Coordinates of C-alpha atoms in Angstrom, one line a residue:
M136 CA 9.4 31.2 16.2
I137 CA 8.6 27.8 17.2
F138 CA 9.7 26.3 13.9
A139 CA 13.0 28.1 14.1
L140 CA 13.6 26.9 17.9
V141 CA 12.8 23.3 16.3
A142 CA 15.3 23.7 13.7
L143 CA 17.9 24.7 16.0
V144 CA 17.4 21.9 18.2
V145 CA 17.4 19.3 15.3
L146 CA 20.8 20.9 13.9
A147 CA 22.4 20.7 17.3
L148 CA 21.3 17.1 17.6
L149 CA 22.6 16.3 14.2
A150 CA 26.0 18.3 15.0
T151 CA 26.2 16.2 18.2
V152 CA 25.7 12.8 16.8
H153 CA 28.1 13.6 14.0
R154 CA 30.6 14.7 16.1
Y155 CA 30.4 11.3 18.2
V156 CA 30.6 9.2 15.3
W157 CA 33.5 11.1 13.9
R158 CA 35.2 10.9 17.2
R159 CA 34.7 7.1 17.5
L160 CA 35.3 5.9 13.9
V161 CA 37.8 8.6 13.1
G162 CA 39.6 10.4 15.7
D163 CA 40.0 7.4 17.9
T164 CA 41.4 5.2 15.0
T165 CA 43.6 7.3 12.7
A166 CA 46.5 9.2 13.2
P167 CA 46.6 12.9 13.0
G168 CA 47.4 14.2 9.5
S169 CA 46.8 10.8 8.0
T170 CA 45.1 10.4 4.8
L171 CA 42.3 8.4 6.5
R172 CA 41.8 11.1 9.1
T173 CA 41.5 13.7 6.3
V174 CA 39.0 11.6 4.2
G175 CA 37.0 11.0 7.4
T176 CA 36.9 14.4 8.6
V177 CA 35.7 15.9 4.9
A178 CA 32.9 13.1 5.1
A179 CA 31.7 14.3 8.6
F180 CA 31.1 17.7 6.9
V181 CA 29.9 16.8 3.5
L182 CA 27.4 14.0 4.2
P183 CA 25.2 16.1 6.5
L184 CA 25.1 18.8 4.2
L185 CA 23.9 16.2 1.5
S186 CA 21.1 15.1 4.1
V187 CA 20.0 18.7 4.7
G188 CA 19.7 19.1 1.0
A189 CA 17.7 15.9 0.4
M190 CA 15.4 16.9 3.1
T191 CA 14.8 20.4 1.9
S192 CA 15.4 20.5 -2.0
G193 CA 11.7 19.4 -2.6
R194 CA 10.3 22.0 -0.1
I195 CA 12.1 24.9 -1.7
G196 CA 11.5 24.1 -5.4
A197 CA 14.9 22.8 -6.3
P198 CA 15.1 21.4 -9.8
F199 CA 14.0 17.6 -9.9
W200 CA 17.3 16.6 -11.2
L201 CA 19.0 18.2 -8.2
Q202 CA 16.7 16.3 -5.9
Q203 CA 17.4 13.1 -7.3
V204 CA 21.2 13.8 -7.2
L205 CA 20.8 14.9 -3.3
A206 CA 18.4 12.3 -2.4
W207 CA 20.4 8.8 -2.8
P208 CA 23.4 9.9 -0.9
G209 CA 21.6 12.3 1.6
F210 CA 18.9 10.0 2.6
L211 CA 21.2 7.0 2.8
W212 CA 23.6 8.8 5.1
L213 CA 20.6 9.5 7.4
A214 CA 19.8 5.6 7.8
A215 CA 23.7 5.0 7.9
L216 CA 24.2 7.5 10.7
M217 CA 21.3 6.1 12.7
Y218 CA 22.5 2.4 12.7
L219 CA 26.2 3.6 13.2
T220 CA 25.3 5.6 16.1
L221 CA 23.4 2.6 17.6
A222 CA 25.9 0.0 17.1
L223 CA 28.7 2.7 18.6
L224 CA 26.6 2.9 21.6
V225 CA 26.5 -0.8 22.1
G226 CA 30.1 -0.6 21.6
E227 CA 30.5 1.5 24.7
F228 CA 29.5 -1.2 26.9
V229 CA 31.8 -3.7 24.8
R230 CA 34.9 -1.3 24.9
P231 CA 35.7 -1.7 28.7
V232 CA 35.3 -5.5 28.6
L233 CA 37.5 -5.9 25.8
R234 CA 40.4 -3.6 27.5
R235 CA 39.7 -5.7 30.7
V236 CA 40.4 -9.0 28.7
L237 CA 43.3 -7.6 26.9
A238 CA 44.9 -6.7 30.4
R239 CA 44.3 -10.0 31.8
R240 CA 45.9 -11.5 28.9
D241 CA 49.1 -9.5 28.9
A242 CA 49.1 -9.9 32.7
A243 CA 49.1 -13.7 32.4
A244 CA 51.7 -13.4 29.7
A245 CA 54.0 -11.4 32.0
D246 CA 53.6 -14.2 34.6
R247 CA 54.4 -16.8 32.4
T248 CA 57.6 -15.0 31.4
T249 CA 58.3 -14.4 35.0
A250 CA 58.1 -18.0 35.7
V251 CA 60.4 -19.1 33.0
L252 CA 63.2 -16.6 34.1
S253 CA 62.8 -17.7 37.6
S254 CA 63.0 -21.6 36.8
E255 CA 66.2 -21.1 34.9
A256 CA 67.7 -18.8 37.7
V257 CA 67.2 -21.9 40.1
A258 CA 68.6 -24.2 37.6
T259 CA 71.9 -22.0 37.4
A260 CA 72.2 -21.6 41.1
T261 CA 72.1 -25.6 41.5
S262 CA 74.0 -26.9 38.5
G263 CA 76.6 -24.0 38.2
T264 CA 76.2 -23.8 34.6
R265 CA 75.4 -20.5 32.8
P266 CA 71.6 -20.5 31.8
R267 CA 70.9 -20.3 27.8
T268 CA 68.7 -17.0 27.9
E269 CA 70.2 -15.3 25.0
E270 CA 66.4 -15.1 23.6
L271 CA 64.9 -14.2 27.1
V272 CA 67.5 -11.7 28.7
P273 CA 68.0 -8.4 27.2
A274 CA 71.4 -7.3 26.0
G275 CA 73.7 -6.1 28.8
P276 CA 76.8 -6.9 30.9
A277 CA 76.8 -10.4 31.9
P278 CA 75.8 -11.2 35.5
S279 CA 78.7 -12.2 37.9
T280 CA 78.8 -16.1 38.7
T281 CA 79.8 -18.0 41.7
S282 CA 80.4 -21.4 39.8
A283 CA 83.3 -23.4 41.1
D284 CA 84.9 -23.9 37.5
P285 CA 86.7 -20.9 36.6
I286 CA 86.7 -19.5 33.1
P287 CA 90.0 -20.5 31.3
E288 CA 92.4 -17.5 30.8
T289 CA 92.7 -18.1 27.2
T290 CA 88.9 -17.3 26.8
Q291 CA 88.3 -13.7 25.6
P292 CA 85.7 -11.6 27.8
A293 CA 82.4 -11.3 25.6
E294 CA 82.2 -8.0 23.9
P295 CA 79.1 -6.0 24.9
E296 CA 76.4 -6.2 22.2
P297 CA 75.6 -2.9 20.5
E298 CA 72.3 -1.2 21.6
S299 CA 69.5 -1.7 19.1
S300 CA 66.6 0.7 18.6
A301 CA 64.2 -2.0 18.4
P302 CA 62.6 -3.1 21.8
D303 CA 63.3 -6.7 22.7
P304 CA 59.6 -8.4 22.6
V305 CA 60.1 -10.2 25.9
A306 CA 61.4 -7.2 27.6
A307 CA 58.7 -5.0 26.8
T308 CA 56.3 -7.2 28.9
A309 CA 58.4 -8.9 31.3
P310 CA 59.0 -7.3 34.9
A311 CA 62.4 -6.6 36.1
T312 CA 64.4 -9.6 37.6
A313 CA 67.9 -10.0 39.0
D314 CA 69.2 -11.1 35.5
A315 CA 67.0 -8.2 33.7
P316 CA 67.3 -5.0 35.5
A317 CA 64.4 -2.6 35.6
T318 CA 66.0 0.0 33.6
D319 CA 66.2 -2.1 30.5
A320 CA 62.3 -2.8 30.0
P321 CA 60.0 0.0 29.0
A322 CA 57.8 1.5 31.6
T323 CA 54.2 -0.2 31.7
P324 CA 52.3 2.9 30.6
L325 CA 53.8 2.8 27.3
A326 CA 51.8 -0.2 26.4
R327 CA 48.4 1.4 27.2
P328 CA 47.8 3.7 24.3
S329 CA 48.6 0.7 22.1
R330 CA 45.9 -1.3 23.8
R331 CA 43.3 1.5 23.6
L332 CA 44.1 2.1 19.9
F333 CA 43.5 -1.6 19.2
V334 CA 40.3 -1.7 21.0
S335 CA 39.1 1.5 19.4
R336 CA 39.8 -0.1 16.1
V337 CA 38.2 -3.2 16.6
V338 CA 35.0 -1.8 18.4
G339 CA 34.7 1.0 15.5
G340 CA 35.4 -1.6 12.6
A341 CA 32.8 -3.8 14.1
A342 CA 30.1 -0.9 14.6
A343 CA 30.9 0.1 11.0
A344 CA 30.5 -3.1 9.5
A345 CA 27.1 -3.8 11.5
G346 CA 25.7 -0.5 10.6
L347 CA 26.3 -0.3 7.0
A348 CA 25.3 -4.1 6.8
T349 CA 22.0 -3.2 8.2
V350 CA 21.5 -0.5 5.9
G351 CA 22.5 -2.7 2.9
Y352 CA 20.0 -5.1 3.9
G353 CA 17.2 -2.6 4.6
T354 CA 18.0 -1.2 1.2
A355 CA 17.7 -4.4 -0.7
N356 CA 14.2 -4.8 1.2
V357 CA 13.0 -1.6 -0.5
L358 CA 14.3 -2.1 -3.9
S359 CA 13.1 -5.8 -4.1
G360 CA 9.6 -4.6 -3.8
P361 CA 6.6 -5.3 -1.4
T362 CA 5.5 -8.8 -0.5
V363 CA 2.2 -10.0 -0.5
K364 CA 0.1 -10.6 2.7
R365 CA -3.2 -12.1 3.0
V366 CA -5.8 -11.4 5.8
T367 CA -9.4 -12.6 6.5
V368 CA -11.5 -10.2 8.1
P369 CA -15.1 -11.4 9.2
L370 CA -17.6 -8.7 9.0
A371 CA -21.0 -9.3 11.0
K372 CA -23.2 -7.5 8.5
L373 CA -21.7 -8.6 5.3
P374 CA -24.3 -10.7 3.1
R375 CA -23.3 -14.2 2.2
A376 CA -23.2 -12.9 -1.6
A377 CA -20.2 -10.9 -0.7
H378 CA -18.2 -13.7 1.3
G379 CA -14.7 -13.8 0.0
F380 CA -14.7 -10.4 -1.6
R381 CA -10.9 -9.5 -2.0
I382 CA -9.7 -5.9 -1.4
A383 CA -5.9 -5.2 -2.3
V384 CA -4.7 -2.8 0.0
V385 CA -1.7 -0.6 -0.7
S386 CA -0.5 2.4 0.9
D387 CA 2.6 4.8 1.3
I388 CA 4.0 4.1 -2.2
H389 CA 6.1 7.2 -2.0
I390 CA 6.8 7.9 -5.7
G391 CA 9.6 10.6 -5.8
P392 CA 13.4 11.2 -6.4
I393 CA 14.4 7.9 -5.2
L394 CA 11.4 5.4 -6.2
G395 CA 10.3 6.0 -9.7
R396 CA 8.4 4.6 -12.4
A397 CA 10.2 1.1 -12.1
H398 CA 8.9 1.0 -8.5
T399 CA 5.4 1.7 -9.6
R400 CA 5.4 -1.0 -12.2
R401 CA 6.6 -3.4 -9.7
I402 CA 3.6 -2.6 -7.5
V403 CA 0.9 -2.6 -10.1
D404 CA 2.4 -6.2 -11.3
T405 CA 2.4 -7.4 -7.7
I406 CA -1.2 -6.3 -7.3
N407 CA -2.7 -7.6 -10.6
S408 CA -1.1 -11.0 -9.8
T409 CA -3.4 -11.4 -6.8
S410 CA -6.4 -11.0 -9.0
P411 CA -8.5 -8.7 -6.3
D412 CA -12.0 -7.7 -6.7
L413 CA -11.1 -4.0 -5.9
V414 CA -7.9 -2.0 -5.2
A415 CA -7.7 0.5 -2.5
V416 CA -4.7 3.0 -2.6
V417 CA -4.9 4.5 1.0
G418 CA -2.8 7.6 0.6
D419 CA 0.8 8.9 0.4
L420 CA 0.9 8.0 -3.3
V421 CA 3.9 10.7 -4.0
D422 CA 6.6 12.9 -2.8
G423 CA 6.7 15.6 -5.4
S424 CA 4.5 17.6 -8.0
V425 CA 2.4 16.1 -10.8
A426 CA 5.0 17.9 -13.3
D427 CA 7.9 16.1 -11.9
L428 CA 6.4 12.8 -11.3
G429 CA 3.3 12.5 -13.4
S430 CA 5.1 10.2 -15.7
A431 CA 6.4 7.8 -12.8
A432 CA 2.6 7.3 -11.6
E433 CA 1.5 6.2 -15.0
P434 CA 1.7 2.7 -14.5
L435 CA -1.2 2.8 -12.1
A436 CA -3.4 3.2 -15.2
G437 CA -2.6 -0.7 -15.7
L438 CA -4.4 -1.8 -12.4
R439 CA -7.0 -4.5 -13.0
A440 CA -10.0 -5.0 -10.7
P441 CA -13.4 -5.7 -11.6
Q442 CA -15.0 -3.5 -9.0
G443 CA -12.6 -0.7 -9.8
S444 CA -9.5 1.0 -8.1
F445 CA -10.0 3.5 -5.5
F446 CA -7.7 6.5 -4.0
V447 CA -7.9 8.7 -0.8
T448 CA -5.3 11.3 0.0
G449 CA -2.6 11.1 2.4
N450 CA -0.6 13.9 4.2
H451 CA 2.2 13.9 1.6
E452 CA -0.3 14.7 -1.2
Y453 CA -1.0 17.9 0.6
F454 CA 2.8 18.7 0.5
S455 CA 2.9 17.9 -3.2
G456 CA -0.4 19.4 -4.6
A457 CA -3.2 17.4 -3.6
E458 CA -5.7 18.8 -6.1
Q459 CA -3.5 18.3 -9.0
W460 CA -2.8 14.7 -8.0
V461 CA -6.4 13.9 -7.3
N462 CA -7.2 15.0 -11.1
H463 CA -4.1 13.1 -12.4
V464 CA -5.0 9.9 -10.7
R465 CA -8.6 10.2 -11.8
E466 CA -7.1 10.6 -15.5
L467 CA -5.3 7.4 -14.7
G468 CA -8.4 5.5 -14.0
L469 CA -8.4 5.5 -10.4
I470 CA -11.8 6.9 -8.3
P471 CA -11.0 9.3 -5.8
L472 CA -13.1 9.3 -2.6
E473 CA -13.1 12.7 -1.4
N474 CA -15.3 12.5 1.6
A475 CA -17.5 10.3 -0.5
R476 CA -19.2 6.9 -0.5
V477 CA -20.1 4.2 -3.0
E478 CA -22.4 1.4 -2.8
M479 CA -20.7 -2.0 -3.7
G480 CA -22.5 -5.4 -3.9
G481 CA -23.0 -6.0 -0.2
F482 CA -21.3 -3.4 1.6
D483 CA -20.8 0.5 1.3
L484 CA -17.1 1.8 0.5
A485 CA -16.4 5.1 1.8
G486 CA -13.3 7.3 1.9
V487 CA -12.2 10.7 3.6
N488 CA -9.5 13.1 3.0
D489 CA -6.5 13.1 5.3
I490 CA -6.2 15.5 8.1
A491 CA -3.4 17.3 6.7
G492 CA -6.0 18.7 4.3
E493 CA -7.5 20.7 7.3
T494 CA -5.0 23.4 6.6
E495 CA -6.4 23.9 3.2
G496 CA -10.2 23.5 4.1
Q497 CA -10.3 20.0 2.8
G498 CA -10.1 18.0 5.9
P499 CA -11.9 14.6 6.5
D500 CA -15.7 15.0 6.7
F501 CA -17.4 12.0 8.1
A502 CA -20.6 13.2 8.1
R503 CA -20.5 13.8 4.5
A504 CA -19.0 10.5 3.9
L505 CA -21.3 8.3 6.2
G506 CA -23.8 10.4 7.5
D507 CA -26.9 9.3 5.7
R508 CA -26.2 5.7 4.7
D509 CA -28.1 2.7 5.8
R510 CA -26.3 1.4 8.8
S511 CA -27.7 -2.4 8.2
R512 CA -25.3 -2.5 5.7
A513 CA -21.5 -3.3 6.4
A514 CA -19.2 -0.2 5.9
V515 CA -15.7 -0.2 4.7
L516 CA -13.7 3.1 5.2
L517 CA -10.3 4.3 3.4
A518 CA -8.6 6.5 5.5
H519 CA -4.9 7.4 5.4
Q520 CA -4.3 7.8 9.2
P521 CA -5.2 5.2 11.8
V522 CA -5.7 8.1 14.4
V523 CA -9.4 8.7 12.8
I524 CA -10.4 5.4 14.2
H525 CA -12.5 6.8 16.8
D526 CA -14.6 8.9 14.3
A527 CA -14.8 5.8 12.2
V528 CA -16.3 3.9 15.5
E529 CA -18.6 6.8 16.0
H530 CA -20.1 6.5 12.7
G531 CA -20.7 2.8 12.6
V532 CA -17.8 1.7 10.2
D533 CA -17.2 -2.1 10.4
L534 CA -13.7 -1.9 8.8
Q535 CA -11.0 0.7 8.3
L536 CA -8.2 0.4 6.0
S537 CA -5.3 2.6 6.6
G538 CA -1.5 3.1 6.3
H539 CA 0.9 6.2 7.1
T540 CA 3.0 4.4 9.8
H541 CA 5.2 2.3 7.6
G542 CA 5.1 0.1 10.3
G543 CA 7.9 2.2 12.0
Q544 CA 10.3 1.5 8.7
L545 CA 13.5 1.5 10.4
W546 CA 13.7 -0.4 13.7
P547 CA 13.3 1.1 16.7
G548 CA 11.2 3.7 14.9
N549 CA 8.3 1.2 15.6
Y550 CA 8.4 2.5 19.2
L551 CA 7.9 5.9 18.3
A552 CA 5.2 5.1 15.8
E553 CA 3.2 3.4 18.7
L554 CA 3.3 6.6 20.6
A555 CA 1.3 8.5 17.8
N556 CA -0.9 5.8 16.4
P557 CA -3.2 3.4 18.0
T558 CA -2.3 0.7 15.5
V559 CA 1.1 0.5 14.0
A560 CA 0.5 -2.4 11.8
G561 CA -1.8 -5.3 11.2
L562 CA -5.4 -6.0 12.4
E563 CA -7.1 -4.6 15.8
R564 CA -10.7 -4.1 17.0
Y565 CA -11.9 -0.8 18.6
G566 CA -15.5 -1.5 19.8
D567 CA -17.4 -2.8 16.8
T568 CA -15.0 -1.5 14.3
Q569 CA -12.0 -3.3 13.1
L570 CA -8.9 -1.4 11.9
F571 CA -6.4 -2.8 9.5
V572 CA -3.1 -0.8 9.1
S573 CA -0.8 -1.6 6.2
R574 CA 3.1 -1.0 6.6
G575 CA 3.2 0.2 3.1
A576 CA 4.8 -0.5 -0.3
G577 CA 7.5 2.1 -0.6
A578 CA 9.7 4.2 1.9
W579 CA 9.9 7.9 2.9
G580 CA 13.3 9.6 3.2
P581 CA 15.9 6.8 3.3
P582 CA 14.9 3.9 0.7
V583 CA 15.7 1.7 3.8
R584 CA 13.2 -0.9 5.7
V585 CA 14.5 -2.7 8.9
G586 CA 12.2 -4.7 10.8
A587 CA 9.1 -3.5 8.9
P588 CA 9.1 -5.0 5.3
A589 CA 7.0 -3.4 2.7
D590 CA 3.8 -5.2 2.0
I591 CA 0.6 -5.3 -0.2
T592 CA -2.2 -7.0 1.6
V593 CA -5.3 -8.9 0.2
V594 CA -7.9 -8.4 2.7
E595 CA -10.6 -10.8 2.1
L596 CA -14.1 -10.2 3.8
A597 CA -16.0 -12.8 5.2
S598 CA -19.6 -13.1 5.9
R599 CA -20.6 -14.9 9.2
Q600 CA -23.7 -16.2 7.5
A601 CA -21.4 -18.2 4.9

């Protein structure tokens, strides 16, 4: 029941946002029945259907090829919808300002025209000559004159000019004067729809350009692969012999319908280029089953680290068959730490299952992973979600390595991520425990990152005794 209500609320919100975007980008800028309006209206129905298909196809067991077909347009449209909406909302503040500026410009132009007509009328009255106003005065009967020089009788009276269907460019904006009757000029309200249309097209065009450019920039960030960050973490209990020990931390790779084998290969090559002592894969490796994505994960077998490569589950593994993936990564040469611990040279390395595993009876067990260890030794914990930091503090962990947040992935999503996580990205201290959160190497949903670049972090442990 609750799920159905949430689904209805989400669908209603999507429908409202799509209606708003259609109105501003299509309804306000195109003519009824035009080709552009037809195309925009069709897109307003097709694109959200693709997005819903992209989000649900994997969960309902659709063929993997269909998931791939739906993923790119469906997820990219979600990112585009978000940034188009934000840009259009900013445009709501620009719209009245632009209308006011244009109104003042038109009023100034009208004032200048009135001044020209008035000055020529004064010149006519003082000089007694007929003004040359063919380009300024609309067609019509010639005004009467009181000039002292009569018109010669041989001069033929001027033929009245034929009426034209095209409006005079000056008469459309100039106010009525003695030489230009008010009935010859269009009424002022006729200019307002044209101004509104101009403003709608300028604001809509700018919003579309800004939104789509942002999505393009964010997509390039993901497809170019993660960058390498380096962080030094001093640990009070770390012996001098372990000073400078390097751990390559990678999280949230998200191999799936969009990011496949080439994505995995880029990440492996980047990690190997840092020459780490140990590799820590801290969850959310995949978005799909071993049957669909096993081959895309195979480059992980190429990870090189003298002290080994270790893996803990993330919440997405439990959407994708966690047990099968644990077995598969073991076949690829990684060492799964399922609520387990190993002793390294100078510190203990522990790992716990993700809290999403609680639904399957496989949640984190800190007592099993850390309960009987020697607390005089430094402890490094691999845990996918930062929210377990308080359990880590309770069990005397010196450093917790996590992911999950993606750093927010899509600005301003980082503000929402802050509401659900103690740390969104980077290194922070909680009592005697330090928590490092990686932004992740991949992307979930839209293959787009804005304000939260993908990274692989080399954490260098430092001994205070060195």
